PDB file of C-alpha atoms in Angstrom:
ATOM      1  CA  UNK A   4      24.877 -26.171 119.404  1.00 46.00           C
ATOM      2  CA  UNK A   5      23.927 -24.100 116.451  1.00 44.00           C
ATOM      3  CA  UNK A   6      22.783 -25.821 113.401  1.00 49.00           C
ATOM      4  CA  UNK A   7      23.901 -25.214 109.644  1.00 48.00           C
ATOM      5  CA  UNK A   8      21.533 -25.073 107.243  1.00 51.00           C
ATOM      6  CA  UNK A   9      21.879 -27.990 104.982  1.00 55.00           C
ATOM      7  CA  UNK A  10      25.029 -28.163 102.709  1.00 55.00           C
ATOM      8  CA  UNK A  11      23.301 -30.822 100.194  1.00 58.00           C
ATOM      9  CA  UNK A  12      20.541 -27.929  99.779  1.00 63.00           C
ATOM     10  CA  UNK A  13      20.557 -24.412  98.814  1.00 70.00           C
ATOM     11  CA  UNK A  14      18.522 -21.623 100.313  1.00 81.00           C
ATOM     12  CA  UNK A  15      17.385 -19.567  98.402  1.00 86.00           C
ATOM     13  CA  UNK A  16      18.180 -15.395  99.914  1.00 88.00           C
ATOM     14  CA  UNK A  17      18.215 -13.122  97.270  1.00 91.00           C
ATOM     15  CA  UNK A  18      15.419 -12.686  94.667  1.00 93.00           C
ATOM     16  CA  UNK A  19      16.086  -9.984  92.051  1.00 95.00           C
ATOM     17  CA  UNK A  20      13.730  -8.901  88.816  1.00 95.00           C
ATOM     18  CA  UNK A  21      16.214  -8.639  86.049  1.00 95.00           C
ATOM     19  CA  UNK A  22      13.162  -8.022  83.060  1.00 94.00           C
ATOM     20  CA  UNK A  23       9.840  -8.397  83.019  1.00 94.00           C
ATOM     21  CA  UNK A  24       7.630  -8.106  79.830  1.00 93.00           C
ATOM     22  CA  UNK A  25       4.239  -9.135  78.278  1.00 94.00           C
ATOM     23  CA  UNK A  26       4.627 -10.446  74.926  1.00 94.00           C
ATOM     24  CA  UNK A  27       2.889  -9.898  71.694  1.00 93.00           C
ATOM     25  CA  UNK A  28       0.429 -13.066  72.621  1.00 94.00           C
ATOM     26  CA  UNK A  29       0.035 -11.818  76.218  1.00 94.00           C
ATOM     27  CA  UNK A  30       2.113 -14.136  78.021  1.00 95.00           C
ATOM     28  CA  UNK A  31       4.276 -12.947  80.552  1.00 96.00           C
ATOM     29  CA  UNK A  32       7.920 -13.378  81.086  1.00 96.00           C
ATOM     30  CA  UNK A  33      10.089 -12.485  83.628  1.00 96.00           C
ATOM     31  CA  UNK A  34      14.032 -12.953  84.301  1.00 96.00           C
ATOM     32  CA  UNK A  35      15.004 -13.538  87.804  1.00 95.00           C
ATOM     33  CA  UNK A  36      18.432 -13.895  89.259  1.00 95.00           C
ATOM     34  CA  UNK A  37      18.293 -15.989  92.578  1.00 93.00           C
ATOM     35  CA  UNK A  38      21.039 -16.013  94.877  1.00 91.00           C
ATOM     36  CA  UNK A  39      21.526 -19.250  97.415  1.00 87.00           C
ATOM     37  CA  UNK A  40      23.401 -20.035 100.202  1.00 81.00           C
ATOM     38  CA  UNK A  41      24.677 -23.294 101.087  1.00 72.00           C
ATOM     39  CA  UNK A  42      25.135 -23.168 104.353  1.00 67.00           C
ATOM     40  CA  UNK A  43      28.907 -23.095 104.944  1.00 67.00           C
ATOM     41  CA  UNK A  44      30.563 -23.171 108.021  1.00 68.00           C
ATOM     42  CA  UNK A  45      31.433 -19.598 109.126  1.00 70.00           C
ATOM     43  CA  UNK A  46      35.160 -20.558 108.906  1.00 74.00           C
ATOM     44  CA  UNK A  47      34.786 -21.556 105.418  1.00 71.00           C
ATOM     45  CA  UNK A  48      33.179 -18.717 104.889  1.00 69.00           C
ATOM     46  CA  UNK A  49      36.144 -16.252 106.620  1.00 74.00           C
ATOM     47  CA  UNK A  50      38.706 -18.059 104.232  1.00 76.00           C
ATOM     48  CA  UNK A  51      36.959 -17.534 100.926  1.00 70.00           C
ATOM     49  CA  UNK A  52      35.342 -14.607 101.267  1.00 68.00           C
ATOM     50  CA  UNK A  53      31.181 -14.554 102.536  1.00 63.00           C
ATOM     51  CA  UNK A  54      30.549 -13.016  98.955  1.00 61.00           C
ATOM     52  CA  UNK A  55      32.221 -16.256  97.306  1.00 65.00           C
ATOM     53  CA  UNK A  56      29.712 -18.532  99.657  1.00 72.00           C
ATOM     54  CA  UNK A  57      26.663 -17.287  97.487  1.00 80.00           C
ATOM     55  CA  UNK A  58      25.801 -18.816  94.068  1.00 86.00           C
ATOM     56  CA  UNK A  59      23.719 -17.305  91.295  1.00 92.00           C
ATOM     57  CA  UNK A  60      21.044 -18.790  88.725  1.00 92.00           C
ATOM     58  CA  UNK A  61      19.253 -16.976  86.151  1.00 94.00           C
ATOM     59  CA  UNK A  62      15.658 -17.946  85.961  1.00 95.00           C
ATOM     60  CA  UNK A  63      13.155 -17.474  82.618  1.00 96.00           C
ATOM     61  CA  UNK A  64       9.596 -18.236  83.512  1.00 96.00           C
ATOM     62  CA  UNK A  65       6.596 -17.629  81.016  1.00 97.00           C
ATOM     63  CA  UNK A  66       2.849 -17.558  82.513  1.00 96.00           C
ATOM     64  CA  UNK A  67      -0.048 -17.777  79.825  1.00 96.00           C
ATOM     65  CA  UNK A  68      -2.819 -16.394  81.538  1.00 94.00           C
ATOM     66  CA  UNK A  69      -5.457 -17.844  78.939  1.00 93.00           C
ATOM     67  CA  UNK A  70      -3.969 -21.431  79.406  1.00 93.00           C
ATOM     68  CA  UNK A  71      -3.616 -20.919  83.281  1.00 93.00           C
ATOM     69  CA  UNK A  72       0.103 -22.397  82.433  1.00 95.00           C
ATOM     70  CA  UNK A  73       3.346 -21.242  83.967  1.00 96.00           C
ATOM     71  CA  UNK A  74       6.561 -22.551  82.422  1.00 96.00           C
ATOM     72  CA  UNK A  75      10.126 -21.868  84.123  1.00 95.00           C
ATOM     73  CA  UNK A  76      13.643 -22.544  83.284  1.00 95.00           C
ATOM     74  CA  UNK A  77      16.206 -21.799  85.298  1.00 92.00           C
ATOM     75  CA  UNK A  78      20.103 -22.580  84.612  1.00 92.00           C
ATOM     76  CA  UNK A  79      23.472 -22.120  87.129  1.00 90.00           C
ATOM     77  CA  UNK A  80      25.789 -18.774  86.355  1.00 91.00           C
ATOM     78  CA  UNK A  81      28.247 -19.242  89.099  1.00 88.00           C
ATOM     79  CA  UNK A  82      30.771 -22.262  88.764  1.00 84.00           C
ATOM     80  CA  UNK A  83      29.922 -22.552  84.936  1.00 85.00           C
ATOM     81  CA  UNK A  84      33.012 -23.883  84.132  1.00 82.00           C
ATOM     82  CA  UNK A  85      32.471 -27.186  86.296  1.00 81.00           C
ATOM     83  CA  UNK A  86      28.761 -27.900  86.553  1.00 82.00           C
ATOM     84  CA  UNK A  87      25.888 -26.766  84.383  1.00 84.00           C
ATOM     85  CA  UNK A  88      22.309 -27.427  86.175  1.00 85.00           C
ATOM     86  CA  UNK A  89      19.447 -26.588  83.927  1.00 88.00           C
ATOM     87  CA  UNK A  90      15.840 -27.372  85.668  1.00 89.00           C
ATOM     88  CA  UNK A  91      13.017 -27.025  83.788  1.00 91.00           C
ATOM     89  CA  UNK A  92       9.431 -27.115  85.273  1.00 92.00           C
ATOM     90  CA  UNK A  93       5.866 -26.506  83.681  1.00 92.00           C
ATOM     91  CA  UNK A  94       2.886 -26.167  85.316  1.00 93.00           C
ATOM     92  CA  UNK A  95      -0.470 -26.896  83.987  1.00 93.00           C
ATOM     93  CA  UNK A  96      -3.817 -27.563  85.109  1.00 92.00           C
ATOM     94  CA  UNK A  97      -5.007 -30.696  85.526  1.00 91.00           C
ATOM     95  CA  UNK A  98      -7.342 -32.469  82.434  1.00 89.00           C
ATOM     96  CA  UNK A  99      -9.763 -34.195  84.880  1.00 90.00           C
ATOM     97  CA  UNK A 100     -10.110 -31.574  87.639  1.00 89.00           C
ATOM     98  CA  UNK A 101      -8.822 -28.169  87.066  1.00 84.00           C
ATOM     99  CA  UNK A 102      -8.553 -27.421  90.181  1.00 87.00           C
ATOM    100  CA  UNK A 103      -5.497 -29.124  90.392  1.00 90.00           C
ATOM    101  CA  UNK A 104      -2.088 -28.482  89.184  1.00 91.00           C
ATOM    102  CA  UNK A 105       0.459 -30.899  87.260  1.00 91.00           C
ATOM    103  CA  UNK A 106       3.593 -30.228  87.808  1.00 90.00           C
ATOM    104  CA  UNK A 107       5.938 -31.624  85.276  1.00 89.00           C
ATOM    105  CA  UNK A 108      10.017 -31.158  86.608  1.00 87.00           C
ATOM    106  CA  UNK A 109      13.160 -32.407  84.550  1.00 87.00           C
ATOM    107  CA  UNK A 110      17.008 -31.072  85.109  1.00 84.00           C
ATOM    108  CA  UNK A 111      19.561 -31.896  83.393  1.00 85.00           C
ATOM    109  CA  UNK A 112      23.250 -31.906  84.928  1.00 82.00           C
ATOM    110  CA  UNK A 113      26.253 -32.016  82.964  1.00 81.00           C
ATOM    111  CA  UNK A 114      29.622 -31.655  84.685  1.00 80.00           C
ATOM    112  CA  UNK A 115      32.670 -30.787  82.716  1.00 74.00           C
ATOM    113  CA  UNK A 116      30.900 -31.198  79.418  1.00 64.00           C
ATOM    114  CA  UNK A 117      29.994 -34.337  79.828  1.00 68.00           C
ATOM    115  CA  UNK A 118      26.373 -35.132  80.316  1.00 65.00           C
ATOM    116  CA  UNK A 119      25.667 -37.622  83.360  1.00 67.00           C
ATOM    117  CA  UNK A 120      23.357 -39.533  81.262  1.00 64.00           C
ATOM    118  CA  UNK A 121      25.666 -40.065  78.456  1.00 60.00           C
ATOM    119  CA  UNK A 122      28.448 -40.794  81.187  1.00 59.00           C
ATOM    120  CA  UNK A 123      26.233 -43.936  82.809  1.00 56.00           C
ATOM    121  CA  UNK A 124      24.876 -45.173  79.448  1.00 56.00           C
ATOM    122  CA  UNK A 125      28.459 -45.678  78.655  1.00 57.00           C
ATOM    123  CA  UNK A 126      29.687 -47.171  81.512  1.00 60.00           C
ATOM    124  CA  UNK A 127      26.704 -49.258  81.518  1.00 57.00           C
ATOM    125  CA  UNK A 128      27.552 -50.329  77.673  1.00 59.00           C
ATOM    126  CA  UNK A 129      31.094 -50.759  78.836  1.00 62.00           C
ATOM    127  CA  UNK A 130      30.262 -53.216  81.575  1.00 63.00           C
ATOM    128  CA  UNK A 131      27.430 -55.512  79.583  1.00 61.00           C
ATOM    129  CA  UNK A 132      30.346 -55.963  76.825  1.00 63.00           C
ATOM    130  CA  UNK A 133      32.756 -56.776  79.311  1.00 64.00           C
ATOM    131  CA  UNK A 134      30.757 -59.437  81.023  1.00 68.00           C
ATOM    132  CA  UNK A 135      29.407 -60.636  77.423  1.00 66.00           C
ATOM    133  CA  UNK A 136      33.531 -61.319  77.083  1.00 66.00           C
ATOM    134  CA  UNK A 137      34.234 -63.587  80.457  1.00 65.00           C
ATOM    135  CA  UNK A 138      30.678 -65.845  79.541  1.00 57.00           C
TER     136      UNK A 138
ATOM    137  CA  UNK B 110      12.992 -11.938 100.539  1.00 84.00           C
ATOM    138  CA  UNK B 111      15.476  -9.910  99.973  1.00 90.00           C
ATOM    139  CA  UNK B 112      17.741  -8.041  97.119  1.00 92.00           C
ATOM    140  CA  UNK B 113      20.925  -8.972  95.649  1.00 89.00           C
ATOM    141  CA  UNK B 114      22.380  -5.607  96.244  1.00 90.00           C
ATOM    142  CA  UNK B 115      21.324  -4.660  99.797  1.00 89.00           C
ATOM    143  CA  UNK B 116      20.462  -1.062  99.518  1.00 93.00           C
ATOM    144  CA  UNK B 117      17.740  -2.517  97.118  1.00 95.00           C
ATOM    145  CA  UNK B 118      15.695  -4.415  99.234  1.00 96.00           C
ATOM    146  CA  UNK B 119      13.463  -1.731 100.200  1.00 95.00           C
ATOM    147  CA  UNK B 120      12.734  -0.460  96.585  1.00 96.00           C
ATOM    148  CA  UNK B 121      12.595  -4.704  95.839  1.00 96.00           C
ATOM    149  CA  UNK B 122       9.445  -4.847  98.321  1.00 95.00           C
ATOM    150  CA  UNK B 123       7.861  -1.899  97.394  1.00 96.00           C
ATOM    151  CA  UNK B 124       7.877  -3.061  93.346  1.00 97.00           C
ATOM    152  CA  UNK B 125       7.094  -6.860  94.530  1.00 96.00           C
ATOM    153  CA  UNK B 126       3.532  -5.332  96.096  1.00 96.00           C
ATOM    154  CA  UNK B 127       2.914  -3.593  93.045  1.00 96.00           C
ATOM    155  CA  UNK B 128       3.492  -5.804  90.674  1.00 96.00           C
ATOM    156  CA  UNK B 129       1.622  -8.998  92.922  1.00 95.00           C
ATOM    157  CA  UNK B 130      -1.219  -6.902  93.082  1.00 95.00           C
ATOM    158  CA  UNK B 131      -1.281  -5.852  89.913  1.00 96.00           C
ATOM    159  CA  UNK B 132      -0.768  -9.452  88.926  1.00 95.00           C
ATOM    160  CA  UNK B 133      -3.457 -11.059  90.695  1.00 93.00           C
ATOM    161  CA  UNK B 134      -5.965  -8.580  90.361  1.00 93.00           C
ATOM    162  CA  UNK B 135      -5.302  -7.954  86.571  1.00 93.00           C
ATOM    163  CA  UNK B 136      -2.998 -10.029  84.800  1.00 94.00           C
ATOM    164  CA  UNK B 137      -4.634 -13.035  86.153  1.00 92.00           C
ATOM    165  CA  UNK B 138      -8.180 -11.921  85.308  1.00 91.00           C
ATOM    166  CA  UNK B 139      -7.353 -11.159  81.287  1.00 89.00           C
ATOM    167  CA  UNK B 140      -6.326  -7.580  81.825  1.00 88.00           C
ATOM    168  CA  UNK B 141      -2.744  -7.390  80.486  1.00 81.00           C
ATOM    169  CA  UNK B 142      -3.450  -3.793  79.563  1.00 82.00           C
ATOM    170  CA  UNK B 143      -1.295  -0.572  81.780  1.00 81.00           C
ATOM    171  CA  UNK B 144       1.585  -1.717  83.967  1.00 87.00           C
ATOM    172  CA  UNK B 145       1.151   0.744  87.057  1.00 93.00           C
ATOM    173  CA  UNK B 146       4.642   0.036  88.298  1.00 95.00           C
ATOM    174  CA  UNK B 147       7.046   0.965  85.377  1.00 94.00           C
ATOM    175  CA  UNK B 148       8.235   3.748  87.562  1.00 95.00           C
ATOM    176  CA  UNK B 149       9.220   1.860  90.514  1.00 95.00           C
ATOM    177  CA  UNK B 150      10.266  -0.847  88.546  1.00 96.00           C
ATOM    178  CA  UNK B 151      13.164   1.768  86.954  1.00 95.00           C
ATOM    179  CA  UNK B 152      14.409   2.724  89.974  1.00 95.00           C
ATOM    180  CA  UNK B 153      14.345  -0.725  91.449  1.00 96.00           C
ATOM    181  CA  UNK B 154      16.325  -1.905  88.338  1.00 95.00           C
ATOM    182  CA  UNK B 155      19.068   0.941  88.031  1.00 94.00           C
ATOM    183  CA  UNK B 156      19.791   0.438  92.002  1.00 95.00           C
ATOM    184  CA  UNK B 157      19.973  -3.716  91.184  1.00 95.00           C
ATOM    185  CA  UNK B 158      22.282  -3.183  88.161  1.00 94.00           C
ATOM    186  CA  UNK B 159      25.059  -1.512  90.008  1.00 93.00           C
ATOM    187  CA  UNK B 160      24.951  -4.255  92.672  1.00 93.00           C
ATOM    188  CA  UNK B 161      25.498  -6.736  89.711  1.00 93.00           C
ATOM    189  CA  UNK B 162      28.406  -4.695  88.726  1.00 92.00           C
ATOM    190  CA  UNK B 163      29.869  -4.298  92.079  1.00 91.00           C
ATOM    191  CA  UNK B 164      29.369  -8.142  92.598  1.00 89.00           C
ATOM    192  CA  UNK B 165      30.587  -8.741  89.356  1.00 88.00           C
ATOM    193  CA  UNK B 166      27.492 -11.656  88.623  1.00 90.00           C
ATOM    194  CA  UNK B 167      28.044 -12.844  85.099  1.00 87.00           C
ATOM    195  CA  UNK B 168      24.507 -12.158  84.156  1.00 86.00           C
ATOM    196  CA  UNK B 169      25.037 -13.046  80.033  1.00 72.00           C
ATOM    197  CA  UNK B 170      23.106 -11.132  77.546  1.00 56.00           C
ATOM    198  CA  UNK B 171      19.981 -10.037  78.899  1.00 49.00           C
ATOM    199  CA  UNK B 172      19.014  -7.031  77.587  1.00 42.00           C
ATOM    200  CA  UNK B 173      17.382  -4.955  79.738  1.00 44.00           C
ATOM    201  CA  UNK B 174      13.913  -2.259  78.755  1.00 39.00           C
ATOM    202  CA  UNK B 175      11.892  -5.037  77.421  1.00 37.00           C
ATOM    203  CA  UNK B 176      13.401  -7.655  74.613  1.00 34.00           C
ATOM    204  CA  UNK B 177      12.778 -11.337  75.361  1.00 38.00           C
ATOM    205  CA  UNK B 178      16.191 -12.999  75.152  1.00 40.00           C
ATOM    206  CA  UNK B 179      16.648 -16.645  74.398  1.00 42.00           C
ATOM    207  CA  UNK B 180      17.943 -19.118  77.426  1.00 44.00           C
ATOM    208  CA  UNK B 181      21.485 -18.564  77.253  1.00 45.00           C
ATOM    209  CA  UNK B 182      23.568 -21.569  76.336  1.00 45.00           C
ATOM    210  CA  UNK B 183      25.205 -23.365  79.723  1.00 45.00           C
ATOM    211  CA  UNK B 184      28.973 -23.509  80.065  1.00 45.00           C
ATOM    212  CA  UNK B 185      31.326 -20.695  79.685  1.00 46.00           C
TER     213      UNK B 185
END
């Protein structure tokens, strides 16, 4: 039986160098466009199209060679109009040992312009003055 | 790894080793200074810009030859 790669998680198959520059302060940035697959079955695949399986995202990462940091941002182009993923990640070397690496990570979805943290802190709001109410 | 555009690939790899060892044995070490892969890098470029074209990828705004360009902002 032949396995699928994993729906929930993209692979990554196409790496592309849109730009790439060093800036007046040294640092240098590039602009990537990654392509993913998710691992659809090949019958999905036959009915929209295998071009329509891949998804893009543009990626913006800065690396400071003098500061040994790396900073990347990376946001969704395909399916704009129903999900937005932006990820941002910075990496910088450890204060006590600088040998080692922290990796700080934070994305933020928003689907349909509404942000999923906005979306729970109201239905959270929603549900404390509701209960408030029956007490 | 390979390219978007599939006839890139090859001029993709060729650039990448440049520009890693360039990278680590330069960049890395302080020496910003005379990018020895400009060349390759224009070829590489003008063969992945048609496949964006062809594909139709909704790449927004980037200009291309060198300006930094600010994150674009997310939904269309």
């Amino acid at each position: 039986m032949q396995k699928y790669p994993n729906p929930m998680n993209p692979s990554v198959v196409g790496v592309d160098v849109l730009d790439r520059h060093i800036d007046p302060s040294g640092k240098l940035h590039s602009h990537r466009l990654l392509s993913t697959e998710w691992g659809l079955l090949s019958i999905v695949k036959s009915i929209i199209g295998a071009a329509r399986s891949k998804t893009y995202v543009q990626e913006h990462s800065v690396v400071d060679p003098v500061e040994k940091t790396m900073e990347l941002q990376s946001t969704n182009i395909s399916f704009t109009n129903m999900v937005s993923v932006d990820e941002r990640l910075t990496y910088k070397p450890y204060p006590q040992d600088t040998e080692k690496t922290v990796l700080t990570q934070e994305a933020i979805i928003t689907v349909k312009g509404v942000s999923l943290s906005s979306y729970l802190e109201g239905l959270m709001a929603s549900t404390i003055s509701s209960n408030a109410n029956e007490g | 790894m390979n390219s978007v555009g599939e006839a890139c690939t090859d001029m993709k790899r060729e650039y990448d080793q440049c520009f890693n060892r360039w990278f680590a044995e330069k960049f890395l070490k302080g020496d910003g200074s005379g990018d020895p892969c400009t060349d390759l890098f224009k070829r590489y470029q003008q063969c992945v810009q048609k496949a964006i074209k062809e594909k139709e990828i909704p790449i927004e705004g980037l200009e291309f030859m060198g300006h930094s360009k600010e994150k674009p902002e997310g939904s269309s």
